[in-house]
Structure formats: C-alpha cells, structure tokens
C-alpha cells in the first residue's frame, strides 16, 4: 500500500504542468537542479496570442547554452545532464510589441538509475529495485505528455465555448432587435404615407 502511495506521488509530481502569461517584451526563467546522468525533459506549447510564437532558451550550469530559438510555437526536448548544477529554461516575448502570449510547459528532471542503486543517496526505502524506478520515470514522462495534451485540449474547449456563447448571445439579441426595428420601420412608413396623402384644406 505504501509503495502504491509513493508511486502516485512520484507520478503526480512528474506530470504537473504550468501555464504562464508572457506580456510583450517580457521574459521568464525557471530553474531545476540536476546531477550528472540525470534525464532533463522540457516540453512547451503556445496556446494563445498573436502568431503563437515565443523565444526559448535552455542553458546548463556555467550558462552553457543547450538550445536557443527566437520563434517557436511548440517543442519537446530530452537530454542527459553532463554537469551537476542548476539548469535553466527561459521564455521571452521580445518579438511581440503588444500581444501577450499564453504558454503551457513542463520542466522535469528524472534521476539516473545509478542514483537509486545506492541506498545512501536514495531518500526512501520503499523502492528497492532500480529497474522499477527507471520504469516509473519513463511512465511519468509519458503521463506528463498526455496530461499536457489534455490541458491544451481543455483550454481550446473553453475558448470555443466562450465563442459559442458569444455567438448565441448575439443571435438572441438580433432575434429581439430585428423584429423591433421592423415594427418601428413599418409604423414610420404608415405614418409617412398617411401624411403624404393627407389633403389640407384652406379656409
């Protein structure tokens, strides 16, 4: 039972994503620590705003640039940490002058299998087999990708729902406003024709 709880906690932590808003000319950076041979996974997707593109930079310890792009809409990167230290993920909206961008991303560090083989480095006594932890890492990465896709689809659904509600409101308003304008126009025409054909008598 305890091992199942730990498994759920590990998967929940790995599968969590973040949604941020980048204003025009704004930059945001996020950090995580990795040991040598750890697997670092980064995935992102711009959900809304302008041309749906942002600048992306991934850097390792000592500011070693691992990836850079001025305009990316989505991407997924997995690499092995060659140095121990703080790894950095930065997004910027420098190309946009007015439009903010809504961005969803995952930034996850999976420990290398050697980390779990040494009991002195392992923080728990529940998972005894390193191969089990390796499978958990792989499964959590896949769950993270699925969760990210679900969050993106939910975000799109909310956007389409708002558009649908707005269209429905406009149709309802026009169904009321249209007949009223027709009645007013008919009354004015009758009044105008009546005045036009009215014969004035001069006494």
PDB file of C-alpha atoms in Angstrom, residues 27-155:
ATOM      1  CA  UNK A  27      10.977  37.239 -20.212  1.00  0.00           C
ATOM      2  CA  UNK A  28      10.518  34.441 -17.657  1.00  0.00           C
ATOM      3  CA  UNK A  29      13.065  31.893 -16.440  1.00  0.00           C
ATOM      4  CA  UNK A  30      12.615  28.658 -14.478  1.00  0.00           C
ATOM      5  CA  UNK A  31      15.251  26.518 -12.786  1.00  0.00           C
ATOM      6  CA  UNK A  32      15.809  22.949 -11.606  1.00  0.00           C
ATOM      7  CA  UNK A  33      18.818  21.106 -10.227  1.00  0.00           C
ATOM      8  CA  UNK A  34      20.201  18.038 -11.990  1.00  0.00           C
ATOM      9  CA  UNK A  35      23.016  15.611 -11.224  1.00  0.00           C
ATOM     10  CA  UNK A  36      25.314  14.051 -13.799  1.00  0.00           C
ATOM     11  CA  UNK A  37      23.455  11.498 -15.997  1.00  0.00           C
ATOM     12  CA  UNK A  38      20.006  12.765 -14.973  1.00  0.00           C
ATOM     13  CA  UNK A  39      17.415  12.999 -17.736  1.00  0.00           C
ATOM     14  CA  UNK A  40      16.088  16.531 -18.247  1.00  0.00           C
ATOM     15  CA  UNK A  41      12.797  16.837 -20.145  1.00  0.00           C
ATOM     16  CA  UNK A  42      11.341  20.098 -21.418  1.00  0.00           C
ATOM     17  CA  UNK A  43       8.115  20.446 -23.406  1.00  0.00           C
ATOM     18  CA  UNK A  44       6.064  23.536 -24.185  1.00  0.00           C
ATOM     19  CA  UNK A  45       3.277  24.847 -26.393  1.00  0.00           C
ATOM     20  CA  UNK A  46       1.976  28.367 -27.021  1.00  0.00           C
ATOM     21  CA  UNK A  47      -1.795  28.209 -26.664  1.00  0.00           C
ATOM     22  CA  UNK A  48      -2.884  31.756 -27.410  1.00  0.00           C
ATOM     23  CA  UNK A  49      -1.611  35.133 -28.555  1.00  0.00           C
ATOM     24  CA  UNK A  50      -0.529  36.652 -31.868  1.00  0.00           C
ATOM     25  CA  UNK A  51       1.322  34.212 -34.087  1.00  0.00           C
ATOM     26  CA  UNK A  52       1.679  31.803 -31.127  1.00  0.00           C
ATOM     27  CA  UNK A  53       5.483  32.027 -31.048  1.00  0.00           C
ATOM     28  CA  UNK A  54       7.966  32.721 -28.259  1.00  0.00           C
ATOM     29  CA  UNK A  55      11.712  32.749 -27.794  1.00  0.00           C
ATOM     30  CA  UNK A  56      13.104  29.689 -25.993  1.00  0.00           C
ATOM     31  CA  UNK A  57      16.477  29.183 -24.334  1.00  0.00           C
ATOM     32  CA  UNK A  58      17.739  26.172 -22.378  1.00  0.00           C
ATOM     33  CA  UNK A  59      21.008  26.587 -20.515  1.00  0.00           C
ATOM     34  CA  UNK A  60      23.075  24.398 -18.222  1.00  0.00           C
ATOM     35  CA  UNK A  61      25.469  25.199 -15.384  1.00  0.00           C
ATOM     36  CA  UNK A  62      28.025  27.945 -16.121  1.00  0.00           C
ATOM     37  CA  UNK A  63      25.456  29.418 -18.564  1.00  0.00           C
ATOM     38  CA  UNK A  64      26.220  26.786 -21.218  1.00  0.00           C
ATOM     39  CA  UNK A  65      23.599  27.316 -23.928  1.00  0.00           C
ATOM     40  CA  UNK A  66      21.981  23.998 -24.905  1.00  0.00           C
ATOM     41  CA  UNK A  67      19.164  25.296 -27.098  1.00  0.00           C
ATOM     42  CA  UNK A  68      18.031  28.664 -28.403  1.00  0.00           C
ATOM     43  CA  UNK A  69      15.277  29.756 -30.766  1.00  0.00           C
ATOM     44  CA  UNK A  70      13.782  33.188 -31.405  1.00  0.00           C
ATOM     45  CA  UNK A  71      10.390  31.927 -32.585  1.00  0.00           C
ATOM     46  CA  UNK A  72       8.951  28.580 -31.509  1.00  0.00           C
ATOM     47  CA  UNK A  73       5.311  27.529 -31.237  1.00  0.00           C
ATOM     48  CA  UNK A  74       5.868  24.166 -29.569  1.00  0.00           C
ATOM     49  CA  UNK A  75       8.720  21.834 -28.776  1.00  0.00           C
ATOM     50  CA  UNK A  76       9.918  18.876 -26.741  1.00  0.00           C
ATOM     51  CA  UNK A  77      13.492  18.208 -25.657  1.00  0.00           C
ATOM     52  CA  UNK A  78      15.075  15.438 -23.608  1.00  0.00           C
ATOM     53  CA  UNK A  79      18.782  15.363 -22.845  1.00  0.00           C
ATOM     54  CA  UNK A  80      21.227  13.869 -20.366  1.00  0.00           C
ATOM     55  CA  UNK A  81      22.831  16.251 -17.889  1.00  0.00           C
ATOM     56  CA  UNK A  82      26.591  16.307 -18.428  1.00  0.00           C
ATOM     57  CA  UNK A  83      27.278  18.530 -15.418  1.00  0.00           C
ATOM     58  CA  UNK A  84      25.822  18.792 -11.949  1.00  0.00           C
ATOM     59  CA  UNK A  85      24.166  22.089 -11.217  1.00  0.00           C
ATOM     60  CA  UNK A  86      21.256  24.350 -11.982  1.00  0.00           C
ATOM     61  CA  UNK A  87      19.584  24.066 -15.382  1.00  0.00           C
ATOM     62  CA  UNK A  88      17.645  27.000 -16.745  1.00  0.00           C
ATOM     63  CA  UNK A  89      14.609  27.270 -19.013  1.00  0.00           C
ATOM     64  CA  UNK A  90      13.723  30.753 -20.292  1.00  0.00           C
ATOM     65  CA  UNK A  91      10.862  32.052 -22.438  1.00  0.00           C
ATOM     66  CA  UNK A  92      10.646  35.549 -23.902  1.00  0.00           C
ATOM     67  CA  UNK A  93       8.081  37.538 -25.855  1.00  0.00           C
ATOM     68  CA  UNK A  94      10.519  40.066 -27.292  1.00  0.00           C
ATOM     69  CA  UNK A  95       9.218  39.759 -30.873  1.00  0.00           C
ATOM     70  CA  UNK A  96       5.747  40.980 -29.872  1.00  0.00           C
ATOM     71  CA  UNK A  97       5.043  44.687 -29.432  1.00  0.00           C
ATOM     72  CA  UNK A  98       1.564  44.477 -27.907  1.00  0.00           C
ATOM     73  CA  UNK A  99       0.214  40.923 -27.767  1.00  0.00           C
ATOM     74  CA  UNK A 100       0.694  38.753 -24.644  1.00  0.00           C
ATOM     75  CA  UNK A 101       1.212  35.006 -25.081  1.00  0.00           C
ATOM     76  CA  UNK A 102      -0.321  32.199 -23.001  1.00  0.00           C
ATOM     77  CA  UNK A 103       2.120  29.329 -22.656  1.00  0.00           C
ATOM     78  CA  UNK A 104       1.940  25.849 -21.137  1.00  0.00           C
ATOM     79  CA  UNK A 105       5.121  23.930 -20.328  1.00  0.00           C
ATOM     80  CA  UNK A 106       6.715  21.059 -18.375  1.00  0.00           C
ATOM     81  CA  UNK A 107      10.216  21.102 -16.898  1.00  0.00           C
ATOM     82  CA  UNK A 108      11.152  17.801 -15.252  1.00  0.00           C
ATOM     83  CA  UNK A 109      14.381  16.189 -14.047  1.00  0.00           C
ATOM     84  CA  UNK A 110      14.399  12.369 -13.755  1.00  0.00           C
ATOM     85  CA  UNK A 111      17.156  10.866 -11.633  1.00  0.00           C
ATOM     86  CA  UNK A 112      19.585   8.493 -13.306  1.00  0.00           C
ATOM     87  CA  UNK A 113      19.231   4.811 -12.471  1.00  0.00           C
ATOM     88  CA  UNK A 114      22.566   4.901 -10.600  1.00  0.00           C
ATOM     89  CA  UNK A 115      21.037   7.331  -8.127  1.00  0.00           C
ATOM     90  CA  UNK A 116      18.614   4.678  -6.882  1.00  0.00           C
ATOM     91  CA  UNK A 117      21.160   1.877  -6.819  1.00  0.00           C
ATOM     92  CA  UNK A 118      22.977   3.465  -3.882  1.00  0.00           C
ATOM     93  CA  UNK A 119      20.864   3.340  -0.741  1.00  0.00           C
ATOM     94  CA  UNK A 120      22.869   6.201   0.787  1.00  0.00           C
ATOM     95  CA  UNK A 121      21.632   8.550  -1.959  1.00  0.00           C
ATOM     96  CA  UNK A 122      18.086   7.233  -2.031  1.00  0.00           C
ATOM     97  CA  UNK A 123      15.688   9.175   0.152  1.00  0.00           C
ATOM     98  CA  UNK A 124      13.324   6.255   0.834  1.00  0.00           C
ATOM     99  CA  UNK A 125      13.373   2.501   1.478  1.00  0.00           C
ATOM    100  CA  UNK A 126      10.216   1.655  -0.448  1.00  0.00           C
ATOM    101  CA  UNK A 127      11.559   1.241  -3.984  1.00  0.00           C
ATOM    102  CA  UNK A 128      14.343  -1.319  -3.707  1.00  0.00           C
ATOM    103  CA  UNK A 129      14.838  -2.142  -7.347  1.00  0.00           C
ATOM    104  CA  UNK A 130      16.459   0.424  -9.601  1.00  0.00           C
ATOM    105  CA  UNK A 131      14.710  -1.021 -12.661  1.00  0.00           C
ATOM    106  CA  UNK A 132      11.333  -0.220 -11.074  1.00  0.00           C
ATOM    107  CA  UNK A 133      12.354   3.398 -10.646  1.00  0.00           C
ATOM    108  CA  UNK A 134      13.525   3.535 -14.251  1.00  0.00           C
ATOM    109  CA  UNK A 135      10.114   2.333 -15.443  1.00  0.00           C
ATOM    110  CA  UNK A 136       8.433   4.866 -13.172  1.00  0.00           C
ATOM    111  CA  UNK A 137      10.487   7.657 -14.725  1.00  0.00           C
ATOM    112  CA  UNK A 138       9.540   6.560 -18.237  1.00  0.00           C
ATOM    113  CA  UNK A 139       5.886   6.185 -17.334  1.00  0.00           C
ATOM    114  CA  UNK A 140       5.764   9.556 -15.584  1.00  0.00           C
ATOM    115  CA  UNK A 141       7.269  11.265 -18.638  1.00  0.00           C
ATOM    116  CA  UNK A 142       4.588   9.722 -20.874  1.00  0.00           C
ATOM    117  CA  UNK A 143       1.851  10.653 -18.414  1.00  0.00           C
ATOM    118  CA  UNK A 144       3.197  14.194 -18.379  1.00  0.00           C
ATOM    119  CA  UNK A 145       2.915  14.403 -22.167  1.00  0.00           C
ATOM    120  CA  UNK A 146      -0.652  13.043 -22.064  1.00  0.00           C
ATOM    121  CA  UNK A 147      -1.631  15.451 -19.290  1.00  0.00           C
ATOM    122  CA  UNK A 148      -0.161  18.362 -21.222  1.00  0.00           C
ATOM    123  CA  UNK A 149      -2.204  17.430 -24.287  1.00  0.00           C
ATOM    124  CA  UNK A 150      -5.361  17.118 -22.157  1.00  0.00           C
ATOM    125  CA  UNK A 151      -4.778  20.532 -20.595  1.00  0.00           C
ATOM    126  CA  UNK A 152      -4.261  22.057 -24.026  1.00  0.00           C
ATOM    127  CA  UNK A 153      -7.472  20.463 -25.372  1.00  0.00           C
ATOM    128  CA  UNK A 154      -9.373  21.676 -22.303  1.00  0.00           C
ATOM    129  CA  UNK A 155      -8.034  25.194 -22.851  1.00  0.00           C
TER     130      UNK A 155
END
